[in-house]
Amino acid sequence: MDHTGKPVTDEDFAGKWQLVFFGFTYCADVCPTTLSDVSTVLAELGDDAEQVTPLFISVDPERDTPKVMAEYVANFDPRIVGLTGSPEQIKQAAQAFRAYYAKVEQEGQADGYTMDHSAFLYLMSPEGEYAAHFSPSDEPAAIADEIRAYLEGEKTVA
Ligand code: NI
């Protein structure tokens, strides 16, 4: 489900490149940093950003309702699409990317827990094939350069 409450499947995003990140809105460091980087990447891509849909998929669907996701992604870039769903749907989405996440009980956190999660950004082709991934240490300008290489066909999906 997207952040407007509309049910979506991978077919809704076919035909465009996708930049996919798993995280949650209560995240204190990796998620806000990465989404801010995604916003910078989109800015670096300029008009080419129209060929890329950034997706932020919640691994904390209990708290991340569509409304919460809508407010959160708007803080970073209006082009970012927030996705959430049932715990089972989220599990399937994460498995498709082999993305790791786990609920961790922790005192002092809101609601007594936090979410551990992998921090890779995945670039997927318009056909839904994996193209590349980026880690939090990658500079937004370098990420934008690599994405552009795919958009222009200098690099192709293996
Ligand atoms: Ni996070």
PDB file of N, CA and C in Angstrom, residues 62-140:
ATOM      1  N   GLU A  62       3.465  -1.936  11.864  1.00  0.00           N
ATOM      2  CA  GLU A  62       2.575  -1.704  13.006  1.00  0.00           C
ATOM      3  C   GLU A  62       2.414  -0.210  13.284  1.00  0.00           C
ATOM      4  N   ARG A  63       3.525   0.520  13.186  1.00  0.00           N
ATOM      5  CA  ARG A  63       3.464   1.953  13.476  1.00  0.00           C
ATOM      6  C   ARG A  63       3.399   2.793  12.214  1.00  0.00           C
ATOM      7  N   ASP A  64       3.997   2.282  11.132  1.00  0.00           N
ATOM      8  CA  ASP A  64       4.060   3.073   9.904  1.00  0.00           C
ATOM      9  C   ASP A  64       2.818   2.868   9.040  1.00  0.00           C
ATOM     10  N   THR A  65       1.752   3.564   9.424  1.00  0.00           N
ATOM     11  CA  THR A  65       0.528   3.555   8.625  1.00  0.00           C
ATOM     12  C   THR A  65       0.761   4.420   7.386  1.00  0.00           C
ATOM     13  N   PRO A  66      -0.105   4.320   6.379  1.00  0.00           N
ATOM     14  CA  PRO A  66       0.056   5.188   5.208  1.00  0.00           C
ATOM     15  C   PRO A  66       0.157   6.665   5.586  1.00  0.00           C
ATOM     16  N   LYS A  67      -0.622   7.105   6.556  1.00  0.00           N
ATOM     17  CA  LYS A  67      -0.598   8.520   6.957  1.00  0.00           C
ATOM     18  C   LYS A  67       0.762   8.901   7.550  1.00  0.00           C
ATOM     19  N   VAL A  68       1.281   8.034   8.411  1.00  0.00           N
ATOM     20  CA  VAL A  68       2.600   8.284   9.008  1.00  0.00           C
ATOM     21  C   VAL A  68       3.665   8.324   7.912  1.00  0.00           C
ATOM     22  N   MET A  69       3.571   7.388   6.981  1.00  0.00           N
ATOM     23  CA  MET A  69       4.537   7.334   5.874  1.00  0.00           C
ATOM     24  C   MET A  69       4.449   8.588   5.007  1.00  0.00           C
ATOM     25  N   ALA A  70       3.227   9.049   4.749  1.00  0.00           N
ATOM     26  CA  ALA A  70       3.045  10.237   3.899  1.00  0.00           C
ATOM     27  C   ALA A  70       3.725  11.448   4.527  1.00  0.00           C
ATOM     28  N   GLU A  71       3.512  11.622   5.826  1.00  0.00           N
ATOM     29  CA  GLU A  71       4.120  12.771   6.497  1.00  0.00           C
ATOM     30  C   GLU A  71       5.636  12.636   6.524  1.00  0.00           C
ATOM     31  N   TYR A  72       6.102  11.405   6.701  1.00  0.00           N
ATOM     32  CA  TYR A  72       7.550  11.185   6.820  1.00  0.00           C
ATOM     33  C   TYR A  72       8.270  11.432   5.495  1.00  0.00           C
ATOM     34  N   VAL A  73       7.807  10.814   4.430  1.00  0.00           N
ATOM     35  CA  VAL A  73       8.527  10.972   3.156  1.00  0.00           C
ATOM     36  C   VAL A  73       8.474  12.425   2.664  1.00  0.00           C
ATOM     37  N   ALA A  74       7.390  13.129   3.019  1.00  0.00           N
ATOM     38  CA  ALA A  74       7.274  14.529   2.593  1.00  0.00           C
ATOM     39  C   ALA A  74       8.386  15.385   3.200  1.00  0.00           C
ATOM     40  N   ASN A  75       8.933  14.946   4.332  1.00  0.00           N
ATOM     41  CA  ASN A  75      10.042  15.680   4.959  1.00  0.00           C
ATOM     42  C   ASN A  75      11.298  15.665   4.096  1.00  0.00           C
ATOM     43  N   PHE A  76      11.387  14.666   3.215  1.00  0.00           N
ATOM     44  CA  PHE A  76      12.635  14.479   2.467  1.00  0.00           C
ATOM     45  C   PHE A  76      12.491  14.907   1.012  1.00  0.00           C
ATOM     46  N   ASP A  77      11.516  14.330   0.320  1.00  0.00           N
ATOM     47  CA  ASP A  77      11.339  14.674  -1.093  1.00  0.00           C
ATOM     48  C   ASP A  77       9.949  14.211  -1.509  1.00  0.00           C
ATOM     49  N   PRO A  78       9.182  15.087  -2.154  1.00  0.00           N
ATOM     50  CA  PRO A  78       7.815  14.703  -2.539  1.00  0.00           C
ATOM     51  C   PRO A  78       7.776  13.564  -3.544  1.00  0.00           C
ATOM     52  N   ARG A  79       8.940  13.260  -4.173  1.00  0.00           N
ATOM     53  CA  ARG A  79       8.960  12.175  -5.155  1.00  0.00           C
ATOM     54  C   ARG A  79       9.102  10.802  -4.515  1.00  0.00           C
ATOM     55  N   ILE A  80       9.524  10.771  -3.257  1.00  0.00           N
ATOM     56  CA  ILE A  80       9.694   9.467  -2.598  1.00  0.00           C
ATOM     57  C   ILE A  80       8.322   8.867  -2.291  1.00  0.00           C
ATOM     58  N   VAL A  81       8.146   7.615  -2.677  1.00  0.00           N
ATOM     59  CA  VAL A  81       6.892   6.899  -2.422  1.00  0.00           C
ATOM     60  C   VAL A  81       7.085   6.022  -1.192  1.00  0.00           C
ATOM     61  N   GLY A  82       6.285   6.261  -0.169  1.00  0.00           N
ATOM     62  CA  GLY A  82       6.340   5.433   1.039  1.00  0.00           C
ATOM     63  C   GLY A  82       5.432   4.229   0.867  1.00  0.00           C
ATOM     64  N   LEU A  83       5.929   3.043   1.206  1.00  0.00           N
ATOM     65  CA  LEU A  83       5.119   1.825   1.079  1.00  0.00           C
ATOM     66  C   LEU A  83       5.041   1.117   2.422  1.00  0.00           C
ATOM     67  N   THR A  84       3.842   0.638   2.731  1.00  0.00           N
ATOM     68  CA  THR A  84       3.678  -0.165   3.932  1.00  0.00           C
ATOM     69  C   THR A  84       2.649  -1.250   3.624  1.00  0.00           C
ATOM     70  N   GLY A  85       2.332  -2.071   4.589  1.00  0.00           N
ATOM     71  CA  GLY A  85       1.378  -3.156   4.321  1.00  0.00           C
ATOM     72  C   GLY A  85       1.237  -4.027   5.544  1.00  0.00           C
ATOM     73  N   SER A  86       0.698  -5.202   5.352  1.00  0.00           N
ATOM     74  CA  SER A  86       0.576  -6.126   6.473  1.00  0.00           C
ATOM     75  C   SER A  86       1.965  -6.682   6.779  1.00  0.00           C
ATOM     76  N   PRO A  87       2.177  -7.174   8.009  1.00  0.00           N
ATOM     77  CA  PRO A  87       3.479  -7.781   8.316  1.00  0.00           C
ATOM     78  C   PRO A  87       3.877  -8.853   7.294  1.00  0.00           C
ATOM     79  N   GLU A  88       2.909  -9.617   6.817  1.00  0.00           N
ATOM     80  CA  GLU A  88       3.220 -10.681   5.845  1.00  0.00           C
ATOM     81  C   GLU A  88       3.652 -10.099   4.496  1.00  0.00           C
ATOM     82  N   GLN A  89       2.980  -9.031   4.071  1.00  0.00           N
ATOM     83  CA  GLN A  89       3.359  -8.379   2.799  1.00  0.00           C
ATOM     84  C   GLN A  89       4.756  -7.783   2.885  1.00  0.00           C
ATOM     85  N   ILE A  90       5.069  -7.194   4.037  1.00  0.00           N
ATOM     86  CA  ILE A  90       6.389  -6.586   4.221  1.00  0.00           C
ATOM     87  C   ILE A  90       7.465  -7.672   4.206  1.00  0.00           C
ATOM     88  N   LYS A  91       7.130  -8.786   4.850  1.00  0.00           N
ATOM     89  CA  LYS A  91       8.080  -9.896   4.888  1.00  0.00           C
ATOM     90  C   LYS A  91       8.389 -10.382   3.473  1.00  0.00           C
ATOM     91  N   GLN A  92       7.356 -10.506   2.656  1.00  0.00           N
ATOM     92  CA  GLN A  92       7.563 -10.966   1.278  1.00  0.00           C
ATOM     93  C   GLN A  92       8.386  -9.970   0.470  1.00  0.00           C
ATOM     94  N   ALA A  93       8.105  -8.679   0.664  1.00  0.00           N
ATOM     95  CA  ALA A  93       8.850  -7.657  -0.077  1.00  0.00           C
ATOM     96  C   ALA A  93      10.329  -7.699   0.317  1.00  0.00           C
ATOM     97  N   ALA A  94      10.589  -7.809   1.618  1.00  0.00           N
ATOM     98  CA  ALA A  94      11.980  -7.835   2.091  1.00  0.00           C
ATOM     99  C   ALA A  94      12.691  -9.089   1.582  1.00  0.00           C
ATOM    100  N   GLN A  95      11.981 -10.208   1.578  1.00  0.00           N
ATOM    101  CA  GLN A  95      12.590 -11.455   1.098  1.00  0.00           C
ATOM    102  C   GLN A  95      12.961 -11.353  -0.379  1.00  0.00           C
ATOM    103  N   ALA A  96      12.137 -10.650  -1.139  1.00  0.00           N
ATOM    104  CA  ALA A  96      12.413 -10.502  -2.572  1.00  0.00           C
ATOM    105  C   ALA A  96      13.739  -9.779  -2.801  1.00  0.00           C
ATOM    106  N   PHE A  97      14.119  -8.940  -1.863  1.00  0.00           N
ATOM    107  CA  PHE A  97      15.382  -8.196  -1.974  1.00  0.00           C
ATOM    108  C   PHE A  97      16.467  -8.805  -1.077  1.00  0.00           C
ATOM    109  N   ARG A  98      16.138  -9.876  -0.412  1.00  0.00           N
ATOM    110  CA  ARG A  98      17.010 -10.455   0.609  1.00  0.00           C
ATOM    111  C   ARG A  98      17.445  -9.389   1.605  1.00  0.00           C
ATOM    112  N   ALA A  99      16.520  -8.492   1.928  1.00  0.00           N
ATOM    113  CA  ALA A  99      16.793  -7.437   2.910  1.00  0.00           C
ATOM    114  C   ALA A  99      16.482  -7.983   4.305  1.00  0.00           C
ATOM    115  N   TYR A 100      17.372  -7.695   5.238  1.00  0.00           N
ATOM    116  CA  TYR A 100      17.213  -8.179   6.601  1.00  0.00           C
ATOM    117  C   TYR A 100      16.514  -7.138   7.463  1.00  0.00           C
ATOM    118  N   TYR A 101      15.620  -7.588   8.336  1.00  0.00           N
ATOM    119  CA  TYR A 101      15.128  -6.699   9.392  1.00  0.00           C
ATOM    120  C   TYR A 101      14.646  -7.548  10.556  1.00  0.00           C
ATOM    121  N   ALA A 102      14.643  -6.970  11.731  1.00  0.00           N
ATOM    122  CA  ALA A 102      14.181  -7.682  12.918  1.00  0.00           C
ATOM    123  C   ALA A 102      13.742  -6.674  13.963  1.00  0.00           C
ATOM    124  N   LYS A 103      12.719  -7.060  14.694  1.00  0.00           N
ATOM    125  CA  LYS A 103      12.247  -6.224  15.801  1.00  0.00           C
ATOM    126  C   LYS A 103      13.135  -6.500  17.009  1.00  0.00           C
ATOM    127  N   VAL A 104      13.592  -5.451  17.663  1.00  0.00           N
ATOM    128  CA  VAL A 104      14.477  -5.602  18.811  1.00  0.00           C
ATOM    129  C   VAL A 104      13.875  -4.851  19.998  1.00  0.00           C
ATOM    130  N   GLU A 105      13.585  -5.618  21.078  1.00  0.00           N
ATOM    131  CA  GLU A 105      13.070  -4.967  22.291  1.00  0.00           C
ATOM    132  C   GLU A 105      14.185  -4.115  22.868  1.00  0.00           C
ATOM    133  N   GLN A 106      13.881  -2.877  23.194  1.00  0.00           N
ATOM    134  CA  GLN A 106      14.914  -2.011  23.752  1.00  0.00           C
ATOM    135  C   GLN A 106      14.275  -0.963  24.652  1.00  0.00           C
ATOM    136  N   GLU A 107      14.724  -0.950  25.896  1.00  0.00           N
ATOM    137  CA  GLU A 107      14.224   0.048  26.835  1.00  0.00           C
ATOM    138  C   GLU A 107      14.627   1.441  26.382  1.00  0.00           C
ATOM    139  N   GLY A 108      13.766   2.390  26.661  1.00  0.00           N
ATOM    140  CA  GLY A 108      14.101   3.769  26.321  1.00  0.00           C
ATOM    141  C   GLY A 108      13.664   4.155  24.922  1.00  0.00           C
ATOM    142  N   GLN A 109      13.291   3.153  24.097  1.00  0.00           N
ATOM    143  CA  GLN A 109      12.794   3.448  22.750  1.00  0.00           C
ATOM    144  C   GLN A 109      11.279   3.665  22.818  1.00  0.00           C
ATOM    145  N   ALA A 110      10.745   4.438  21.902  1.00  0.00           N
ATOM    146  CA  ALA A 110       9.297   4.598  21.811  1.00  0.00           C
ATOM    147  C   ALA A 110       8.663   3.223  21.678  1.00  0.00           C
ATOM    148  N   ASP A 111       7.630   2.939  22.465  1.00  0.00           N
ATOM    149  CA  ASP A 111       6.918   1.652  22.451  1.00  0.00           C
ATOM    150  C   ASP A 111       7.815   0.473  22.859  1.00  0.00           C
ATOM    151  N   GLY A 112       9.004   0.758  23.379  1.00  0.00           N
ATOM    152  CA  GLY A 112       9.856  -0.303  23.916  1.00  0.00           C
ATOM    153  C   GLY A 112      10.557  -1.158  22.880  1.00  0.00           C
ATOM    154  N   TYR A 113      10.594  -0.700  21.624  1.00  0.00           N
ATOM    155  CA  TYR A 113      11.326  -1.491  20.629  1.00  0.00           C
ATOM    156  C   TYR A 113      11.888  -0.603  19.527  1.00  0.00           C
ATOM    157  N   THR A 114      12.844  -1.183  18.817  1.00  0.00           N
ATOM    158  CA  THR A 114      13.366  -0.548  17.611  1.00  0.00           C
ATOM    159  C   THR A 114      13.454  -1.636  16.547  1.00  0.00           C
ATOM    160  N   MET A 115      13.776  -1.251  15.319  1.00  0.00           N
ATOM    161  CA  MET A 115      13.910  -2.224  14.241  1.00  0.00           C
ATOM    162  C   MET A 115      15.355  -2.212  13.751  1.00  0.00           C
ATOM    163  N   ASP A 116      15.916  -3.391  13.715  1.00  0.00           N
ATOM    164  CA  ASP A 116      17.207  -3.575  13.066  1.00  0.00           C
ATOM    165  C   ASP A 116      16.913  -3.760  11.580  1.00  0.00           C
ATOM    166  N   HIS A 117      17.709  -3.167  10.721  1.00  0.00           N
ATOM    167  CA  HIS A 117      17.435  -3.420   9.301  1.00  0.00           C
ATOM    168  C   HIS A 117      18.668  -3.185   8.452  1.00  0.00           C
ATOM    169  N   SER A 118      18.725  -3.867   7.323  1.00  0.00           N
ATOM    170  CA  SER A 118      19.841  -3.659   6.408  1.00  0.00           C
ATOM    171  C   SER A 118      19.697  -2.273   5.792  1.00  0.00           C
ATOM    172  N   ALA A 119      20.811  -1.721   5.366  1.00  0.00           N
ATOM    173  CA  ALA A 119      20.824  -0.307   5.005  1.00  0.00           C
ATOM    174  C   ALA A 119      21.213  -0.072   3.552  1.00  0.00           C
ATOM    175  N   PHE A 120      21.001  -1.077   2.704  1.00  0.00           N
ATOM    176  CA  PHE A 120      21.356  -0.895   1.300  1.00  0.00           C
ATOM    177  C   PHE A 120      20.242  -0.201   0.527  1.00  0.00           C
ATOM    178  N   LEU A 121      20.664   0.579  -0.444  1.00  0.00           N
ATOM    179  CA  LEU A 121      19.744   1.130  -1.444  1.00  0.00           C
ATOM    180  C   LEU A 121      19.870   0.220  -2.653  1.00  0.00           C
ATOM    181  N   TYR A 122      18.739  -0.230  -3.191  1.00  0.00           N
ATOM    182  CA  TYR A 122      18.774  -1.127  -4.342  1.00  0.00           C
ATOM    183  C   TYR A 122      18.291  -0.389  -5.587  1.00  0.00           C
ATOM    184  N   LEU A 123      19.043  -0.530  -6.664  1.00  0.00           N
ATOM    185  CA  LEU A 123      18.595   0.002  -7.954  1.00  0.00           C
ATOM    186  C   LEU A 123      18.022  -1.149  -8.769  1.00  0.00           C
ATOM    187  N   MET A 124      16.768  -1.001  -9.152  1.00  0.00           N
ATOM    188  CA  MET A 124      16.081  -2.031  -9.928  1.00  0.00           C
ATOM    189  C   MET A 124      15.748  -1.479 -11.308  1.00  0.00           C
ATOM    190  N   SER A 125      15.817  -2.355 -12.296  1.00  0.00           N
ATOM    191  CA  SER A 125      15.564  -1.920 -13.674  1.00  0.00           C
ATOM    192  C   SER A 125      14.062  -1.747 -13.914  1.00  0.00           C
ATOM    193  N   PRO A 126      13.693  -1.107 -15.014  1.00  0.00           N
ATOM    194  CA  PRO A 126      12.264  -0.974 -15.361  1.00  0.00           C
ATOM    195  C   PRO A 126      11.576  -2.330 -15.520  1.00  0.00           C
ATOM    196  N   GLU A 127      12.373  -3.377 -15.773  1.00  0.00           N
ATOM    197  CA  GLU A 127      11.806  -4.727 -15.886  1.00  0.00           C
ATOM    198  C   GLU A 127      11.768  -5.414 -14.520  1.00  0.00           C
ATOM    199  N   GLY A 128      12.181  -4.702 -13.481  1.00  0.00           N
ATOM    200  CA  GLY A 128      12.130  -5.259 -12.134  1.00  0.00           C
ATOM    201  C   GLY A 128      13.313  -6.130 -11.784  1.00  0.00           C
ATOM    202  N   GLU A 129      14.398  -6.027 -12.579  1.00  0.00           N
ATOM    203  CA  GLU A 129      15.588  -6.825 -12.274  1.00  0.00           C
ATOM    204  C   GLU A 129      16.570  -6.018 -11.432  1.00  0.00           C
ATOM    205  N   TYR A 130      17.274  -6.730 -10.564  1.00  0.00           N
ATOM    206  CA  TYR A 130      18.288  -6.083  -9.742  1.00  0.00           C
ATOM    207  C   TYR A 130      19.414  -5.539 -10.637  1.00  0.00           C
ATOM    208  N   ALA A 131      19.807  -4.292 -10.421  1.00  0.00           N
ATOM    209  CA  ALA A 131      20.902  -3.708 -11.190  1.00  0.00           C
ATOM    210  C   ALA A 131      22.123  -3.469 -10.297  1.00  0.00           C
ATOM    211  N   ALA A 132      21.925  -2.797  -9.176  1.00  0.00           N
ATOM    212  CA  ALA A 132      23.070  -2.440  -8.329  1.00  0.00           C
ATOM    213  C   ALA A 132      22.574  -2.124  -6.922  1.00  0.00           C
ATOM    214  N   HIS A 133      23.504  -2.105  -5.982  1.00  0.00           N
ATOM    215  CA  HIS A 133      23.117  -1.617  -4.658  1.00  0.00           C
ATOM    216  C   HIS A 133      24.184  -0.654  -4.141  1.00  0.00           C
ATOM    217  N   PHE A 134      23.775   0.171  -3.210  1.00  0.00           N
ATOM    218  CA  PHE A 134      24.645   1.200  -2.646  1.00  0.00           C
ATOM    219  C   PHE A 134      24.587   1.107  -1.134  1.00  0.00           C
ATOM    220  N   SER A 135      25.686   1.460  -0.492  1.00  0.00           N
ATOM    221  CA  SER A 135      25.714   1.408   0.971  1.00  0.00           C
ATOM    222  C   SER A 135      25.718   2.831   1.520  1.00  0.00           C
ATOM    223  N   PRO A 136      25.447   2.976   2.820  1.00  0.00           N
ATOM    224  CA  PRO A 136      25.345   4.320   3.406  1.00  0.00           C
ATOM    225  C   PRO A 136      26.628   5.142   3.259  1.00  0.00           C
ATOM    226  N   SER A 137      27.757   4.478   3.027  1.00  0.00           N
ATOM    227  CA  SER A 137      29.003   5.237   2.903  1.00  0.00           C
ATOM    228  C   SER A 137      29.197   5.801   1.489  1.00  0.00           C
ATOM    229  N   ASP A 138      28.360   5.378   0.536  1.00  0.00           N
ATOM    230  CA  ASP A 138      28.487   5.900  -0.829  1.00  0.00           C
ATOM    231  C   ASP A 138      27.987   7.348  -0.905  1.00  0.00           C
ATOM    232  N   GLU A 139      28.744   8.187  -1.587  1.00  0.00           N
ATOM    233  CA  GLU A 139      28.357   9.592  -1.732  1.00  0.00           C
ATOM    234  C   GLU A 139      27.203   9.722  -2.723  1.00  0.00           C
ATOM    235  N   PRO A 140      26.242  10.599  -2.417  1.00  0.00           N
ATOM    236  CA  PRO A 140      25.116  10.794  -3.336  1.00  0.00           C
ATOM    237  C   PRO A 140      25.553  11.098  -4.771  1.00  0.00           C
TER     238      PRO A 140
END
